[in-house]
Every structure is written in C-alpha cells, then in structure tokens.
PDB file of C-alpha atoms in Angstrom:
ATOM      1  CA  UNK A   1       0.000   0.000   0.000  1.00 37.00           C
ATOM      2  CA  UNK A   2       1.059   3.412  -0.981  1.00 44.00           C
ATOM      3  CA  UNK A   3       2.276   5.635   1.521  1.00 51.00           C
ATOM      4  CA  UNK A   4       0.620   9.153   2.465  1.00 54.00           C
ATOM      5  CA  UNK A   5       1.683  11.570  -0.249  1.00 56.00           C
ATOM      6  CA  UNK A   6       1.857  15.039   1.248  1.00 56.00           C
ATOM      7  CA  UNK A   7       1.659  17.907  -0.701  1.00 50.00           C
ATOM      8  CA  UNK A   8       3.625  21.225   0.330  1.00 52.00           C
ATOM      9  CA  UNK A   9       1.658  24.177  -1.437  1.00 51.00           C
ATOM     10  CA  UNK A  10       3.764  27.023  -3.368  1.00 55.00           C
ATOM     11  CA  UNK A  11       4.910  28.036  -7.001  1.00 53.00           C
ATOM     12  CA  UNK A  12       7.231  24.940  -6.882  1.00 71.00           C
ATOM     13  CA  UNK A  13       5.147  22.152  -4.641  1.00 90.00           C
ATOM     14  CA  UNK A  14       7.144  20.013  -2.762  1.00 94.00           C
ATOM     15  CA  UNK A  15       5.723  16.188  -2.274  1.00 95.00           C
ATOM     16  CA  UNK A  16       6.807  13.364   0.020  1.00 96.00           C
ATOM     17  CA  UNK A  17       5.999  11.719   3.157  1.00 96.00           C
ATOM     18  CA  UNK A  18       5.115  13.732   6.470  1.00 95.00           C
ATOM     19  CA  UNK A  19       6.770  16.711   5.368  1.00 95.00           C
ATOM     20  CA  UNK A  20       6.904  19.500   7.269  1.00 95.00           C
ATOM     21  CA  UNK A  21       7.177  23.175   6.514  1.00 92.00           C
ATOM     22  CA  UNK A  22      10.876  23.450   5.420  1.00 95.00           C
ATOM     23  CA  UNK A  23      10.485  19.848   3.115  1.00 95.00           C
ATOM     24  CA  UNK A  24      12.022  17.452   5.976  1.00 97.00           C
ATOM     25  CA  UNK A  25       9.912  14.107   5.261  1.00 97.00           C
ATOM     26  CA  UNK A  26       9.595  10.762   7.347  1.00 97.00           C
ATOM     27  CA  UNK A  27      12.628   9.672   6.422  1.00 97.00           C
ATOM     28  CA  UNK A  28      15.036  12.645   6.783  1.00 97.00           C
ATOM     29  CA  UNK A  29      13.843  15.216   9.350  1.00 96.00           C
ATOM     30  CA  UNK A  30      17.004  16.734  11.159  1.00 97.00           C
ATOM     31  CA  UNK A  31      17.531  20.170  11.345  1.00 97.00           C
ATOM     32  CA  UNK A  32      19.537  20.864   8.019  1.00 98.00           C
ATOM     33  CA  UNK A  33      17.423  18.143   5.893  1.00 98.00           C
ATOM     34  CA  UNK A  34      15.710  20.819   4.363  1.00 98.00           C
ATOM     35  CA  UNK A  35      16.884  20.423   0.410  1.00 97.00           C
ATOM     36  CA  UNK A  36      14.203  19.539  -2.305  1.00 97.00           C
ATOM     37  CA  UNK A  37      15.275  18.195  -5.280  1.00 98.00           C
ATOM     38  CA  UNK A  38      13.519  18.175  -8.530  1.00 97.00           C
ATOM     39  CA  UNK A  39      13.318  14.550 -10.225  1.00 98.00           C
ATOM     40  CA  UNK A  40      14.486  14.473 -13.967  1.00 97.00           C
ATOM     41  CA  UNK A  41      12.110  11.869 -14.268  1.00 97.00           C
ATOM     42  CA  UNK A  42       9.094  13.803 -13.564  1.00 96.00           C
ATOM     43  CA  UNK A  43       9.515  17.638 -13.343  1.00 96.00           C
ATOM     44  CA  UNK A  44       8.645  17.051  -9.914  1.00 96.00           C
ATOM     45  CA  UNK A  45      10.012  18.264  -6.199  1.00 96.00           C
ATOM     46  CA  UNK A  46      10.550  15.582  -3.723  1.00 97.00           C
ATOM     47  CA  UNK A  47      12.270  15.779  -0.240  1.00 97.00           C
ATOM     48  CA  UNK A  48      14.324  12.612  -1.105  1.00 98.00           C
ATOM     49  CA  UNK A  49      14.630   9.896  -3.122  1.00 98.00           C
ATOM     50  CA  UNK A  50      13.011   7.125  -0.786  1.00 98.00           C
ATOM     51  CA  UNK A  51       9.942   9.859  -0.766  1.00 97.00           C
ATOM     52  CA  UNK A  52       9.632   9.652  -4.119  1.00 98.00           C
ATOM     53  CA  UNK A  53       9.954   5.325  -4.485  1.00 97.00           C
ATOM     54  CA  UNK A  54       7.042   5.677  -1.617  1.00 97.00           C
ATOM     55  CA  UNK A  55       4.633   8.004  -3.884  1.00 94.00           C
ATOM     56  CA  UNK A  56       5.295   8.695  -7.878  1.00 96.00           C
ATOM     57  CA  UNK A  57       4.163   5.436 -10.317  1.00 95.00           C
ATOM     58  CA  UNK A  58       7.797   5.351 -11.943  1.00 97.00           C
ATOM     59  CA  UNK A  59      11.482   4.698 -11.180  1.00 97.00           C
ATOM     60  CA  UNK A  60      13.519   7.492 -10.528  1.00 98.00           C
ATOM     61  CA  UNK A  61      16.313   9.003 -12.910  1.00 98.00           C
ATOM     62  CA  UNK A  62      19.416  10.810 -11.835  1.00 97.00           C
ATOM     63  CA  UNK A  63      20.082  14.023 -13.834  1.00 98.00           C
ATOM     64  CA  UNK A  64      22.802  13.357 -16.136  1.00 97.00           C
ATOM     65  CA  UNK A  65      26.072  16.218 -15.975  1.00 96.00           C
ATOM     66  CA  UNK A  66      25.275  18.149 -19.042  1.00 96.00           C
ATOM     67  CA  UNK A  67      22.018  19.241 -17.434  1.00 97.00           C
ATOM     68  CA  UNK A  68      23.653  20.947 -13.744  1.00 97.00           C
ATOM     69  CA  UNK A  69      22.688  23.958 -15.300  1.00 96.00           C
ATOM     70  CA  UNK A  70      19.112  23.828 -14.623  1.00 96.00           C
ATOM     71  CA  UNK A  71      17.108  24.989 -11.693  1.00 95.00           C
ATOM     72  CA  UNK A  72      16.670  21.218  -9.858  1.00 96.00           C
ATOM     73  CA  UNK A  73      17.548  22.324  -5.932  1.00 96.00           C
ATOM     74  CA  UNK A  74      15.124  23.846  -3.721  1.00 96.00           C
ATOM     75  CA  UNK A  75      15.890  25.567  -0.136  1.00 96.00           C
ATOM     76  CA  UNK A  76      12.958  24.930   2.412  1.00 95.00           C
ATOM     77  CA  UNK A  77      13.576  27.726   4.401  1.00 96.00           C
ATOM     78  CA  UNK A  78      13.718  30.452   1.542  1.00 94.00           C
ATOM     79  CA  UNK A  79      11.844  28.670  -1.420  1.00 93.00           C
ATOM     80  CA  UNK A  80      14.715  30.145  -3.831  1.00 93.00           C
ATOM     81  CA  UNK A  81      15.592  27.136  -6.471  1.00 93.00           C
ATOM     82  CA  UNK A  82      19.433  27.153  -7.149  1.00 94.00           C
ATOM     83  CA  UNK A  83      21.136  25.136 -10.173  1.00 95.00           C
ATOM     84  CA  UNK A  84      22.070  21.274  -9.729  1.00 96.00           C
ATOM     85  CA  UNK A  85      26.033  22.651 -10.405  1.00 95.00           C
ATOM     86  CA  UNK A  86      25.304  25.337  -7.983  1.00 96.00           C
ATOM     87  CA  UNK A  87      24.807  22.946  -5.149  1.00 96.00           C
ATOM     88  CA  UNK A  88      27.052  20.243  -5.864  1.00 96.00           C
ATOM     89  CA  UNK A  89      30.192  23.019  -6.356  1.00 94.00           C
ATOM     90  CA  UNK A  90      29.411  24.959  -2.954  1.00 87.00           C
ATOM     91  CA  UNK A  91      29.318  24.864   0.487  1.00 91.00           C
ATOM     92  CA  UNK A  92      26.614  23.117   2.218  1.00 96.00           C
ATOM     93  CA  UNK A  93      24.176  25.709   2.652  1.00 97.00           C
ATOM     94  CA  UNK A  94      21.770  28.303   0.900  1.00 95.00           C
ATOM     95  CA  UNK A  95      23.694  31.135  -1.375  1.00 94.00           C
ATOM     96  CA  UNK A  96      20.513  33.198  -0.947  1.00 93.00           C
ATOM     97  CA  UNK A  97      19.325  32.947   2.765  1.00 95.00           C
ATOM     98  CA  UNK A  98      22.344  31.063   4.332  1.00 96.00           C
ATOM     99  CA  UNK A  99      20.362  28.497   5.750  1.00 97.00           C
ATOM    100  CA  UNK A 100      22.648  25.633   6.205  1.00 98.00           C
ATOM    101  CA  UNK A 101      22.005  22.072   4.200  1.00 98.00           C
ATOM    102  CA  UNK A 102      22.907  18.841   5.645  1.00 97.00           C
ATOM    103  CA  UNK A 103      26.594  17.994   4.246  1.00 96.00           C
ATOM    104  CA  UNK A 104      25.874  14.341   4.615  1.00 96.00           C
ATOM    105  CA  UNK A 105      23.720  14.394   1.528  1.00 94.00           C
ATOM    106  CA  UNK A 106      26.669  14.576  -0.447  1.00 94.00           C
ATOM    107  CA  UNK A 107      26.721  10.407   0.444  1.00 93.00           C
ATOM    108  CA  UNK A 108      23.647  10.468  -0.990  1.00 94.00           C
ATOM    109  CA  UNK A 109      24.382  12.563  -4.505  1.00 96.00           C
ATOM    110  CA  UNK A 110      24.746   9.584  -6.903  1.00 95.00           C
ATOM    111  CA  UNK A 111      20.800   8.720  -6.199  1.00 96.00           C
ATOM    112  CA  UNK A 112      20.042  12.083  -8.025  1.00 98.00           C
ATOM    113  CA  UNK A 113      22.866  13.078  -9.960  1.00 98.00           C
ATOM    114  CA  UNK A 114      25.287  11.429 -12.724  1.00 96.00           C
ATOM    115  CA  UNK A 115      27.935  11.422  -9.866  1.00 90.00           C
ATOM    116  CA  UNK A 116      30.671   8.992  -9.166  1.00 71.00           C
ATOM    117  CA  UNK A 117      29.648   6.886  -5.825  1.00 60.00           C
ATOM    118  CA  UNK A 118      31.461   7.615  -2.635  1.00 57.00           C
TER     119      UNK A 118
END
C-alpha cells in the first residue's frame, strides 16, 4: 500500500511523506534536511529519493552532468531554487538565505545526480 503523499503548497510544490514546513519528510527530518530536489524523471520536487519510491508510479532518474545547469535544488527555508552545479560546487548551505544544508547528503548525490559513488 502506498504511503501518504503530502503535498507542500507554493509556485514549486514540494511532495513526500510527512513533510513539514521546510520539506524534511519521514525519512530525513534533522535540522539541516531541508533540500528539495527536482526529479528528472518527472519535473517534480521531492524531499528525497526514498519519498519519491514511496509516492510517484515510476522509477527514478538521476540528472545526467550536461544538465547541472538547470534549476533542480530547492531551499525549504527560503523557497529560492538554485542550479544542480550550484549545489554540488558549494558549500553546504543556501547562497541566498544562508540556511545551512545537511553535508551528509553529499553520500547520498549519486541517487540524483550522474555522480561517481562515494
């Protein structure tokens, strides 16, 4: 059975499981988890890549390197959308509002990008 698919209104909706205002879901929720991503796949925001295996009706793809240009990262404490090279090239955190991002996501890159493993 499907899990709960929660919906976070705004111009660029946010889905997942049990999310909470800043996009933390059931399965990431500390205090820097709060990075959307956009799946290639689908167009779509989710909070992480087990969020989206629970709710969308395909297999994800990871965004291959010729496409980092594009507007794919989302900041849940700002909203502002920031380019796939963008986030991978800096330091863990928001260029716009400074919020800081979890850097153990970087682990998790290769589910979502065309990355080497770590």
């Amino acid at each position: 059975m499907p899990q709960q698919d929660d919906v976070r209104p705004g111009v660029d909706a946010v889905r997942g499981v049990d999310l909470d205002a800043q996009s933390r879901c059931a399965h990431y929720h500390g205090a820097a988890d709060i990075v959307a991503i956009k799946f290639m796949c689908c167009g779509v925001y989710y909070a992480c890549t087990d969020c989206h295996a629970a709710v969308a009706d395909h297999p994800a793809q990871v965004w291959p390197s010729d496409r980092w240009d594009e507007r794919a990262i989302r900041c849940g404490a700002c909203a502002s959308t920031l380019t796939i090279a963008t986030y991978l090239n800096g330091t863990p955190a928001c260029p716009v509002c400074g919020a800081g991002f979890n850097p153990r996501c970087r682990s998790h890159h290769h589910y979502y990008f065309a990355v080497p493993a770590e």
